[in-house]
Every structure is written in structure tokens, then in C-alpha cells.
Amino acid sequence: MTTIIGKNLANIPWEEKPAGSNQIMWRYSKNPIVNWNPIPTASRVYNSAVVPFNGAFAGVFRGDQMNGRATLFSGFSKDGVTIELNPEPIAWVDEQGNPKPTSYSYDPRVVEIDGIYYVTWCDDMKGPSIGLGMTKDFKTFTRLPNPLMPYNRNGVLFPRKINGKYFLLSRPSDTGHTPFGNIFISESPDMVHWGNHRFVMGNGGQGWWQGTKIGAGPVPIETNEGWLLFYHGVSGTCNGFVYSIGAVLLDINDPGKVLYRCGNYLLTPEKEYETVGFVPNVAFPCANLYDAATGKIAIYYGAADTYTAVAFCQVDEVIDYIKKHNEKF
């Protein structure tokens, strides 16, 4: 039986699978958890990251401001689904405490490593790049050196060192709405100098749901069978892109090696809050919570570039499904 290697989280947001359902991943019945205009300074909050914090939850949230420009906000929650957003954007500082604002910032991921919460996001370094920062209290946020050259997106850190090094997934891109994209991995001894960049997996396969591009989603979950990574896959239709959620199992000691990859998606836009919005037909995962004791997983995803939503799954069911529908290519 598959087990999660990590901390217990007895207060994980959770709903049992609907009676009679054969879905591997099922939606929260009260979705979306963040709707239009949640704060005066942002019309849409989505593609955001929530983590356990001080017995409750905290997070970094993408908010599209009233001028349309994306930036990041902090927020807190007692139950993981009722979000209290700070109405003022994060005021980033450099390592000396001096103001260091971003030009734009979006699609954050957050991971706790040795008591520090690291934030990655899509940053502006004369074009889309990966931003890197840190916080200990979700009040003061410090920017660190950009880990990679532009153009790049979907930077996702692993939650611990592997063989003495930090690892970062990314998706090299172009300056626009990239019509291509594969996942790569990089490593660092100190979170500053990154190298040994390697290809992990690409778009394609026999199915069409991930035929255009893919990108890493939430922080990988450590299990006794490998790293469980949820990711987004994109298909190109006559009516635009469709973003779905898939999953892959990576080698525990060599996370650039794919062990099993699911040929089917686990969740695709179906509900109105996923199919109708600022950008229709998008389910974009950015965070996951887990309870090691029970194998429960809660996934936070952006819906239609407008809403924040939650879905649930069980680790053993997910990995069994990945193996049953394995398609490595």
C-alpha cells in the first residue's frame, strides 16, 4: 500500500468521495472557495498556493488588480477553505531589507524547507522568468536571486534536499502564451547557483489532453514509491487551450527520472466555474496539502483564470490509477 512520507495534518480540508463516484479526483462541493472581486484591490484571485502554518493555514495568492496586472497577495485561513486575503500586495524587500518590488508576479508555489517558506512565481526579468523568495511569517517577504534565465515559468521546488542538493522543476517558454512546453529539472547546493539542467518529460502521448504543453503543478509529495507530482497538461482546440490536471511518479533519489506517468487526466474542466470565466476551460493546480496518516490529499487549483477551487484524492488510489494507465513516452 502506498504511504505518504511526511507530516500528519488532522485538520486537512476534506470531503469524502460522493457516493457511487468512480472518480480518482473529486471536487469540493462548495467550490469555488474564492469568487470574483474578493478584495477591493483584485478582481480575480486564482492559481494560488496554501500551506499549513501555525496549526492553521497561510498562503500566497495571485491577484489580478483593477488595472489587469497580476501581483501576489498573502492570506490566512483557519480551515483551509475560508480565505482571508491581505488587501495590499506583498511588499517585497531584498536581503538587506530594502524595497525590491516586482514588475508583475503570478502563479505562485510555496514550500516549507527547514522552517523557511520559499515562494516561487512567474517573475519579470525582461520577460517571463522564475522568481524566488522566502518568508517565515507571511508578513515579511524577502526576494532571493532569480534561479534561472528567462524565458521560463512554473518553477516548483522539492520539499527537501535530495542527495545534499535542492531541486527545481521548470518549464522553459517564450514571451507570450507559449504554444509548447516540457518539464526540466535543475539542482543547486545553496539555492543560489543552479545547474545540471535536465529534461524530465514532454508534451504528447497517445491522448490529446497534454498534446500542446505541460507544466509542473504543486510541490511534489514524497511517498514510499517515489515523488508524486501533479501537473497541468494543455490541449489545443479550435476554441483555444484547455488545461487539465494529470499526475506522474518520479524516482525518489533521482527526481529527473519518470517511473510511471498517467496517460489519462485526473480532472478536466467540466463545471461552470472551470469552463466560464476570464479564460475559459482552465484547471491549473498550484498547491496540495496532505495528511500522511490517512493518505488524504487536497489540491488547490485555479479555475478559468477567475476562481480558486479545491479537489480531493487519496494517495493510494492516485498511484494505482497512474500505474494502471501508465504511458511513458
mmCIF file of C-alpha atoms in Angstrom:
data_model
loop_
_atom_site.group_PDB
_atom_site.id
_atom_site.type_symbol
_atom_site.label_atom_id
_atom_site.label_comp_id
_atom_site.label_asym_id
_atom_site.label_seq_id
_atom_site.Cartn_x
_atom_site.Cartn_y
_atom_site.Cartn_z
ATOM 1 C CA MET A 1 0.000 0.000 0.000
ATOM 2 C CA THR A 2 1.250 3.476 -0.880
ATOM 3 C CA THR A 3 2.006 5.748 2.059
ATOM 4 C CA ILE A 4 2.976 9.408 2.244
ATOM 5 C CA ILE A 5 6.304 10.217 3.878
ATOM 6 C CA GLY A 6 5.736 13.429 5.758
ATOM 7 C CA LYS A 7 3.736 15.167 8.444
ATOM 8 C CA ASN A 8 0.250 14.424 9.644
ATOM 9 C CA LEU A 9 -2.386 17.098 9.078
ATOM 10 C CA ALA A 10 -5.500 16.148 11.010
ATOM 11 C CA ASN A 11 -7.271 19.390 10.038
ATOM 12 C CA ILE A 12 -6.739 18.982 6.293
ATOM 13 C CA PRO A 13 -9.706 20.340 4.296
ATOM 14 C CA TRP A 14 -11.655 17.275 3.230
ATOM 15 C CA GLU A 15 -14.855 15.876 1.776
ATOM 16 C CA GLU A 16 -15.437 12.203 1.183
ATOM 17 C CA LYS A 17 -15.861 10.962 -2.361
ATOM 18 C CA PRO A 18 -19.512 11.257 -3.482
ATOM 19 C CA ALA A 19 -21.440 8.024 -3.125
ATOM 20 C CA GLY A 20 -21.287 5.920 -6.273
ATOM 21 C CA SER A 21 -18.490 8.004 -7.821
ATOM 22 C CA ASN A 22 -15.634 6.297 -9.654
ATOM 23 C CA GLN A 23 -13.589 9.479 -9.951
ATOM 24 C CA ILE A 24 -9.980 9.425 -8.787
ATOM 25 C CA MET A 25 -10.125 13.159 -8.089
ATOM 26 C CA TRP A 26 -13.342 14.824 -6.949
ATOM 27 C CA ARG A 27 -14.305 18.462 -6.452
ATOM 28 C CA TYR A 28 -15.206 20.285 -3.253
ATOM 29 C CA SER A 29 -18.986 20.695 -3.205
ATOM 30 C CA LYS A 30 -18.690 24.364 -2.162
ATOM 31 C CA ASN A 31 -16.349 25.416 -4.981
ATOM 32 C CA PRO A 32 -15.208 27.978 -5.773
ATOM 33 C CA ILE A 33 -13.669 28.971 -2.450
ATOM 34 C CA VAL A 34 -12.629 32.396 -3.820
ATOM 35 C CA ASN A 35 -15.030 34.194 -6.147
ATOM 36 C CA TRP A 36 -14.999 37.369 -8.246
ATOM 37 C CA ASN A 37 -13.802 40.603 -6.528
ATOM 38 C CA PRO A 38 -12.780 39.064 -3.187
ATOM 39 C CA ILE A 39 -10.933 42.218 -2.105
ATOM 40 C CA PRO A 40 -11.140 45.841 -3.293
ATOM 41 C CA THR A 41 -7.705 45.646 -4.907
ATOM 42 C CA ALA A 42 -8.129 42.468 -7.003
ATOM 43 C CA SER A 43 -10.924 41.346 -9.306
ATOM 44 C CA ARG A 44 -9.763 37.731 -9.640
ATOM 45 C CA VAL A 45 -7.723 35.521 -7.291
ATOM 46 C CA TYR A 46 -6.619 32.131 -8.647
ATOM 47 C CA ASN A 47 -3.560 29.929 -9.354
ATOM 48 C CA SER A 48 -2.538 30.255 -5.710
ATOM 49 C CA ALA A 49 -0.696 28.298 -3.014
ATOM 50 C CA VAL A 50 -1.829 27.314 0.501
ATOM 51 C CA VAL A 51 0.359 25.611 3.138
ATOM 52 C CA PRO A 52 -0.053 24.517 6.783
ATOM 53 C CA PHE A 53 1.034 27.302 9.145
ATOM 54 C CA ASN A 54 0.919 27.547 12.955
ATOM 55 C CA GLY A 55 -1.857 24.980 13.310
ATOM 56 C CA ALA A 56 -3.940 26.629 10.593
ATOM 57 C CA PHE A 57 -3.112 27.722 7.037
ATOM 58 C CA ALA A 58 -1.423 30.552 5.153
ATOM 59 C CA GLY A 59 -0.676 31.196 1.538
ATOM 60 C CA VAL A 60 0.459 33.329 -1.355
ATOM 61 C CA PHE A 61 -2.220 34.220 -3.869
ATOM 62 C CA ARG A 62 -2.219 35.513 -7.416
ATOM 63 C CA GLY A 63 -4.460 38.540 -7.674
ATOM 64 C CA ASP A 64 -5.250 40.361 -10.912
ATOM 65 C CA GLN A 65 -5.517 44.019 -9.959
ATOM 66 C CA MET A 66 -8.062 46.517 -11.247
ATOM 67 C CA ASN A 67 -5.597 47.626 -13.935
ATOM 68 C CA GLY A 68 -5.346 43.998 -15.094
ATOM 69 C CA ARG A 69 -1.771 43.495 -13.905
ATOM 70 C CA ALA A 70 -1.054 40.389 -11.834
ATOM 71 C CA THR A 71 0.663 40.547 -8.448
ATOM 72 C CA LEU A 72 0.900 38.473 -5.265
ATOM 73 C CA PHE A 73 -1.060 38.797 -2.016
ATOM 74 C CA SER A 74 -0.670 36.981 1.293
ATOM 75 C CA GLY A 75 -3.573 35.365 3.096
ATOM 76 C CA PHE A 76 -4.558 33.232 6.062
ATOM 77 C CA SER A 77 -7.231 30.650 6.801
ATOM 78 C CA LYS A 78 -8.415 28.771 9.875
ATOM 79 C CA ASP A 79 -9.916 25.870 7.905
ATOM 80 C CA GLY A 80 -8.103 25.941 4.554
ATOM 81 C CA VAL A 81 -11.162 26.934 2.534
ATOM 82 C CA THR A 82 -12.293 30.240 4.058
ATOM 83 C CA ILE A 83 -9.557 32.590 2.914
ATOM 84 C CA GLU A 84 -8.795 35.967 4.487
ATOM 85 C CA LEU A 85 -6.728 37.924 1.979
ATOM 86 C CA ASN A 86 -4.493 40.854 2.780
ATOM 87 C CA PRO A 87 -5.919 43.661 0.595
ATOM 88 C CA GLU A 88 -2.435 45.098 -0.012
ATOM 89 C CA PRO A 89 0.017 43.309 -2.325
ATOM 90 C CA ILE A 90 3.129 41.727 -0.867
ATOM 91 C CA ALA A 91 5.806 44.376 -0.323
ATOM 92 C CA TRP A 92 8.977 42.513 -1.268
ATOM 93 C CA VAL A 93 12.346 43.509 0.191
ATOM 94 C CA ASP A 94 15.872 42.437 -0.684
ATOM 95 C CA GLU A 95 18.181 40.574 1.684
ATOM 96 C CA GLN A 96 19.241 43.883 3.259
ATOM 97 C CA GLY A 97 15.645 44.885 3.930
ATOM 98 C CA ASN A 98 15.402 47.471 1.145
ATOM 99 C CA PRO A 99 12.258 47.628 -1.019
ATOM 100 C CA LYS A 100 12.500 45.404 -4.102
ATOM 101 C CA PRO A 101 9.119 45.417 -5.847
ATOM 102 C CA THR A 102 8.156 43.128 -8.695
ATOM 103 C CA SER A 103 7.030 44.336 -12.113
ATOM 104 C CA TYR A 104 4.427 41.609 -12.332
ATOM 105 C CA SER A 105 4.135 38.320 -10.475
ATOM 106 C CA TYR A 106 1.795 35.386 -10.811
ATOM 107 C CA ASP A 107 1.130 31.654 -10.331
ATOM 108 C CA PRO A 108 2.981 31.168 -7.010
ATOM 109 C CA ARG A 109 4.025 27.944 -5.340
ATOM 110 C CA VAL A 110 5.028 27.748 -1.678
ATOM 111 C CA VAL A 111 7.072 25.087 0.105
ATOM 112 C CA GLU A 112 8.401 24.822 3.667
ATOM 113 C CA ILE A 113 12.020 23.667 3.932
ATOM 114 C CA ASP A 114 13.674 23.639 7.360
ATOM 115 C CA GLY A 115 11.297 26.203 8.821
ATOM 116 C CA ILE A 116 11.520 28.659 5.915
ATOM 117 C CA TYR A 117 8.682 29.102 3.433
ATOM 118 C CA TYR A 118 10.091 29.505 -0.063
ATOM 119 C CA VAL A 119 7.954 31.120 -2.760
ATOM 120 C CA THR A 120 8.413 30.649 -6.490
ATOM 121 C CA TRP A 121 6.398 32.559 -9.078
ATOM 122 C CA CYS A 122 6.451 33.816 -12.639
ATOM 123 C CA ASP A 123 8.536 36.964 -12.458
ATOM 124 C CA ASP A 124 9.532 39.678 -14.936
ATOM 125 C CA MET A 125 13.235 39.639 -15.824
ATOM 126 C CA LYS A 126 12.954 41.378 -19.174
ATOM 127 C CA GLY A 127 10.415 38.663 -19.918
ATOM 128 C CA PRO A 128 8.821 35.772 -18.043
ATOM 129 C CA SER A 129 11.221 34.129 -15.608
ATOM 130 C CA ILE A 130 11.103 32.326 -12.269
ATOM 131 C CA GLY A 131 11.119 34.464 -9.139
ATOM 132 C CA LEU A 132 12.344 33.119 -5.805
ATOM 133 C CA GLY A 133 11.698 34.481 -2.341
ATOM 134 C CA MET A 134 11.213 33.488 1.275
ATOM 135 C CA THR A 135 9.202 34.269 4.384
ATOM 136 C CA LYS A 136 8.946 32.963 7.924
ATOM 137 C CA ASP A 137 5.703 34.644 8.960
ATOM 138 C CA PHE A 138 3.796 35.508 5.742
ATOM 139 C CA LYS A 139 4.187 39.166 6.676
ATOM 140 C CA THR A 140 7.753 39.955 5.641
ATOM 141 C CA PHE A 141 8.782 38.600 2.241
ATOM 142 C CA THR A 142 12.403 38.635 1.037
ATOM 143 C CA ARG A 143 13.430 38.254 -2.584
ATOM 144 C CA LEU A 144 16.323 35.960 -3.462
ATOM 145 C CA PRO A 145 18.285 35.786 -6.738
ATOM 146 C CA ASN A 146 16.336 34.532 -9.731
ATOM 147 C CA PRO A 147 17.338 30.879 -10.128
ATOM 148 C CA LEU A 148 17.154 30.595 -13.922
ATOM 149 C CA MET A 149 17.433 32.693 -17.058
ATOM 150 C CA PRO A 150 14.321 33.841 -18.901
ATOM 151 C CA TYR A 151 12.159 32.735 -20.520
ATOM 152 C CA ASN A 152 10.728 30.289 -18.020
ATOM 153 C CA ARG A 153 7.623 29.540 -15.948
ATOM 154 C CA ASN A 154 6.161 27.005 -13.498
ATOM 155 C CA GLY A 155 9.065 26.862 -11.077
ATOM 156 C CA VAL A 156 8.414 24.229 -8.391
ATOM 157 C CA LEU A 157 10.832 23.340 -5.589
ATOM 158 C CA PHE A 158 11.048 19.897 -3.986
ATOM 159 C CA PRO A 159 10.284 19.947 -0.239
ATOM 160 C CA ARG A 160 13.699 18.734 0.915
ATOM 161 C CA LYS A 161 17.241 18.278 -0.287
ATOM 162 C CA ILE A 162 17.925 15.146 -2.321
ATOM 163 C CA ASN A 163 21.472 13.798 -2.116
ATOM 164 C CA GLY A 164 22.505 17.069 -0.477
ATOM 165 C CA LYS A 165 21.048 19.350 -3.171
ATOM 166 C CA TYR A 166 17.922 21.423 -3.777
ATOM 167 C CA PHE A 167 15.896 20.560 -6.882
ATOM 168 C CA LEU A 168 13.703 22.813 -9.010
ATOM 169 C CA LEU A 169 11.287 21.901 -11.789
ATOM 170 C CA SER A 170 10.610 24.444 -14.526
ATOM 171 C CA ARG A 171 9.045 24.857 -17.953
ATOM 172 C CA PRO A 172 11.101 26.897 -20.447
ATOM 173 C CA SER A 173 8.820 29.122 -22.507
ATOM 174 C CA ASP A 174 8.682 32.187 -24.730
ATOM 175 C CA THR A 175 7.434 35.718 -24.077
ATOM 176 C CA GLY A 176 3.766 35.005 -24.781
ATOM 177 C CA HIS A 177 1.151 32.312 -24.285
ATOM 178 C CA THR A 178 3.643 29.600 -25.139
ATOM 179 C CA PRO A 179 2.340 27.048 -27.684
ATOM 180 C CA PHE A 180 4.894 24.467 -26.484
ATOM 181 C CA GLY A 181 6.444 23.310 -23.259
ATOM 182 C CA ASN A 182 8.281 20.489 -21.492
ATOM 183 C CA ILE A 183 9.308 19.996 -17.851
ATOM 184 C CA PHE A 184 13.002 20.280 -16.925
ATOM 185 C CA ILE A 185 14.836 19.900 -13.610
ATOM 186 C CA SER A 186 17.771 21.835 -12.145
ATOM 187 C CA GLU A 187 19.785 21.404 -8.962
ATOM 188 C CA SER A 188 21.621 23.664 -6.529
ATOM 189 C CA PRO A 189 23.870 23.258 -3.479
ATOM 190 C CA ASP A 190 22.771 26.574 -1.941
ATOM 191 C CA MET A 191 19.530 27.844 -3.564
ATOM 192 C CA VAL A 192 21.639 30.405 -5.472
ATOM 193 C CA HIS A 193 23.757 28.584 -8.055
ATOM 194 C CA TRP A 194 21.676 26.307 -10.290
ATOM 195 C CA GLY A 195 22.896 23.842 -12.885
ATOM 196 C CA ASN A 196 22.889 20.290 -14.253
ATOM 197 C CA HIS A 197 19.676 21.140 -16.113
ATOM 198 C CA ARG A 198 17.936 18.041 -17.455
ATOM 199 C CA PHE A 199 14.819 17.116 -19.414
ATOM 200 C CA VAL A 200 12.201 15.284 -17.342
ATOM 201 C CA MET A 201 9.135 14.828 -19.543
ATOM 202 C CA GLY A 202 7.397 16.361 -22.523
ATOM 203 C CA ASN A 203 4.039 17.013 -24.100
ATOM 204 C CA GLY A 204 2.378 14.466 -26.345
ATOM 205 C CA GLY A 205 1.328 10.874 -25.861
ATOM 206 C CA GLN A 206 -1.496 8.954 -27.467
ATOM 207 C CA GLY A 207 -4.128 11.128 -25.845
ATOM 208 C CA TRP A 208 -4.751 14.757 -26.748
ATOM 209 C CA TRP A 209 -5.210 16.340 -23.321
ATOM 210 C CA GLN A 210 -1.477 17.116 -22.915
ATOM 211 C CA GLY A 211 -0.563 17.378 -26.573
ATOM 212 C CA THR A 212 0.355 21.077 -26.660
ATOM 213 C CA LYS A 213 2.358 21.673 -23.467
ATOM 214 C CA ILE A 214 2.750 20.633 -19.844
ATOM 215 C CA GLY A 215 3.995 22.258 -16.641
ATOM 216 C CA ALA A 216 4.681 21.225 -13.050
ATOM 217 C CA GLY A 217 1.867 21.963 -10.604
ATOM 218 C CA PRO A 218 2.068 21.752 -6.794
ATOM 219 C CA VAL A 219 5.110 20.827 -4.715
ATOM 220 C CA PRO A 220 5.856 17.092 -5.172
ATOM 221 C CA ILE A 221 4.631 14.752 -2.420
ATOM 222 C CA GLU A 222 7.108 12.202 -1.063
ATOM 223 C CA THR A 223 5.766 8.640 -0.921
ATOM 224 C CA ASN A 224 7.279 5.220 -0.350
ATOM 225 C CA GLU A 225 7.014 4.649 -4.115
ATOM 226 C CA GLY A 226 8.517 7.931 -5.330
ATOM 227 C CA TRP A 227 7.670 11.608 -5.724
ATOM 228 C CA LEU A 228 4.029 12.171 -6.674
ATOM 229 C CA LEU A 229 3.787 15.216 -8.922
ATOM 230 C CA PHE A 230 0.513 16.672 -10.131
ATOM 231 C CA TYR A 231 0.923 18.743 -13.279
ATOM 232 C CA HIS A 232 -1.122 20.561 -15.891
ATOM 233 C CA GLY A 233 -1.494 19.368 -19.443
ATOM 234 C CA VAL A 234 -2.790 21.550 -22.266
ATOM 235 C CA SER A 235 -4.613 20.628 -25.434
ATOM 236 C CA GLY A 236 -5.144 22.982 -28.344
ATOM 237 C CA THR A 237 -8.685 23.114 -29.665
ATOM 238 C CA CYS A 238 -10.421 25.197 -32.328
ATOM 239 C CA ASN A 239 -11.679 27.321 -29.429
ATOM 240 C CA GLY A 240 -8.368 27.769 -27.605
ATOM 241 C CA PHE A 241 -6.339 25.985 -24.933
ATOM 242 C CA VAL A 242 -7.842 23.538 -22.394
ATOM 243 C CA TYR A 243 -5.927 22.977 -19.132
ATOM 244 C CA SER A 244 -6.385 19.653 -17.290
ATOM 245 C CA ILE A 245 -4.718 18.022 -14.276
ATOM 246 C CA GLY A 246 -2.560 14.912 -14.566
ATOM 247 C CA ALA A 247 -0.063 13.028 -12.386
ATOM 248 C CA VAL A 248 3.336 11.351 -12.616
ATOM 249 C CA LEU A 249 5.570 9.368 -10.252
ATOM 250 C CA LEU A 250 9.264 10.357 -10.139
ATOM 251 C CA ASP A 251 12.214 8.422 -8.723
ATOM 252 C CA ILE A 252 12.806 9.243 -5.055
ATOM 253 C CA ASN A 253 16.605 9.593 -5.399
ATOM 254 C CA ASP A 254 16.722 10.817 -8.994
ATOM 255 C CA PRO A 255 13.671 13.080 -9.435
ATOM 256 C CA GLY A 256 14.513 13.708 -13.072
ATOM 257 C CA LYS A 257 13.574 10.092 -13.815
ATOM 258 C CA VAL A 258 9.954 9.214 -14.595
ATOM 259 C CA LEU A 259 8.796 5.892 -13.138
ATOM 260 C CA TYR A 260 5.120 5.977 -14.127
ATOM 261 C CA ARG A 261 3.085 8.603 -15.953
ATOM 262 C CA CYS A 262 -0.669 8.564 -16.269
ATOM 263 C CA GLY A 263 -1.939 8.632 -19.837
ATOM 264 C CA ASN A 264 -5.323 9.957 -18.668
ATOM 265 C CA TYR A 265 -6.108 13.227 -16.964
ATOM 266 C CA LEU A 266 -7.432 13.160 -13.401
ATOM 267 C CA LEU A 267 -9.565 16.299 -13.705
ATOM 268 C CA THR A 268 -10.579 18.380 -16.722
ATOM 269 C CA PRO A 269 -12.778 21.494 -16.928
ATOM 270 C CA GLU A 270 -16.431 20.498 -16.630
ATOM 271 C CA LYS A 271 -18.082 22.737 -14.043
ATOM 272 C CA GLU A 272 -19.282 26.218 -14.979
ATOM 273 C CA TYR A 273 -16.647 27.873 -12.772
ATOM 274 C CA GLU A 274 -13.998 25.988 -14.807
ATOM 275 C CA THR A 275 -15.477 26.447 -18.272
ATOM 276 C CA VAL A 276 -16.749 30.045 -17.993
ATOM 277 C CA GLY A 277 -14.606 32.930 -16.815
ATOM 278 C CA PHE A 278 -11.854 35.334 -17.802
ATOM 279 C CA VAL A 279 -10.062 32.469 -19.577
ATOM 280 C CA PRO A 280 -12.461 29.551 -20.075
ATOM 281 C CA ASN A 281 -11.635 25.841 -19.757
ATOM 282 C CA VAL A 282 -8.799 26.012 -17.237
ATOM 283 C CA ALA A 283 -7.991 23.789 -14.238
ATOM 284 C CA PHE A 284 -4.496 24.863 -13.121
ATOM 285 C CA PRO A 285 -3.088 23.171 -9.964
ATOM 286 C CA CYS A 286 -0.675 25.161 -7.783
ATOM 287 C CA ALA A 287 -0.774 23.620 -4.293
ATOM 288 C CA ASN A 288 -1.525 20.441 -2.395
ATOM 289 C CA LEU A 289 -1.980 19.613 1.265
ATOM 290 C CA TYR A 290 -1.653 16.067 2.579
ATOM 291 C CA ASP A 291 -2.220 14.067 5.732
ATOM 292 C CA ALA A 292 0.380 11.306 5.938
ATOM 293 C CA ALA A 293 -1.669 9.324 8.466
ATOM 294 C CA THR A 294 -4.656 8.864 6.159
ATOM 295 C CA GLY A 295 -3.239 9.459 2.671
ATOM 296 C CA LYS A 296 -5.701 12.292 2.071
ATOM 297 C CA ILE A 297 -4.683 14.966 -0.441
ATOM 298 C CA ALA A 298 -6.363 18.340 -1.070
ATOM 299 C CA ILE A 299 -5.409 20.156 -4.283
ATOM 300 C CA TYR A 300 -5.831 23.892 -4.850
ATOM 301 C CA TYR A 301 -6.326 24.898 -8.457
ATOM 302 C CA GLY A 302 -7.181 27.968 -10.446
ATOM 303 C CA ALA A 303 -10.420 27.722 -12.407
ATOM 304 C CA ALA A 304 -10.983 29.673 -15.620
ATOM 305 C CA ASP A 305 -8.319 32.231 -14.563
ATOM 306 C CA THR A 306 -11.021 33.635 -12.279
ATOM 307 C CA TYR A 307 -11.672 31.433 -9.243
ATOM 308 C CA THR A 308 -9.832 29.373 -6.649
ATOM 309 C CA ALA A 309 -11.146 25.824 -6.255
ATOM 310 C CA VAL A 310 -10.285 22.655 -4.326
ATOM 311 C CA ALA A 311 -10.326 18.967 -5.256
ATOM 312 C CA PHE A 312 -9.577 15.824 -3.249
ATOM 313 C CA CYS A 313 -7.973 12.418 -3.762
ATOM 314 C CA GLN A 314 -6.369 9.506 -1.894
ATOM 315 C CA VAL A 315 -2.697 8.806 -2.486
ATOM 316 C CA ASP A 316 -3.070 5.034 -2.937
ATOM 317 C CA GLU A 317 -5.933 5.433 -5.433
ATOM 318 C CA VAL A 318 -3.978 8.013 -7.436
ATOM 319 C CA ILE A 319 -0.810 5.948 -7.698
ATOM 320 C CA ASP A 320 -2.744 2.780 -8.508
ATOM 321 C CA TYR A 321 -4.505 4.710 -11.285
ATOM 322 C CA ILE A 322 -1.206 6.097 -12.618
ATOM 323 C CA LYS A 323 0.231 2.576 -12.818
ATOM 324 C CA LYS A 324 -2.903 1.128 -14.394
ATOM 325 C CA HIS A 325 -2.889 3.800 -17.096
ATOM 326 C CA ASN A 326 0.882 4.168 -17.353
ATOM 327 C CA GLU A 327 2.145 5.814 -20.539
ATOM 328 C CA LYS A 328 5.801 6.781 -20.586
ATOM 329 C CA PHE A 329 6.999 8.477 -23.727
#
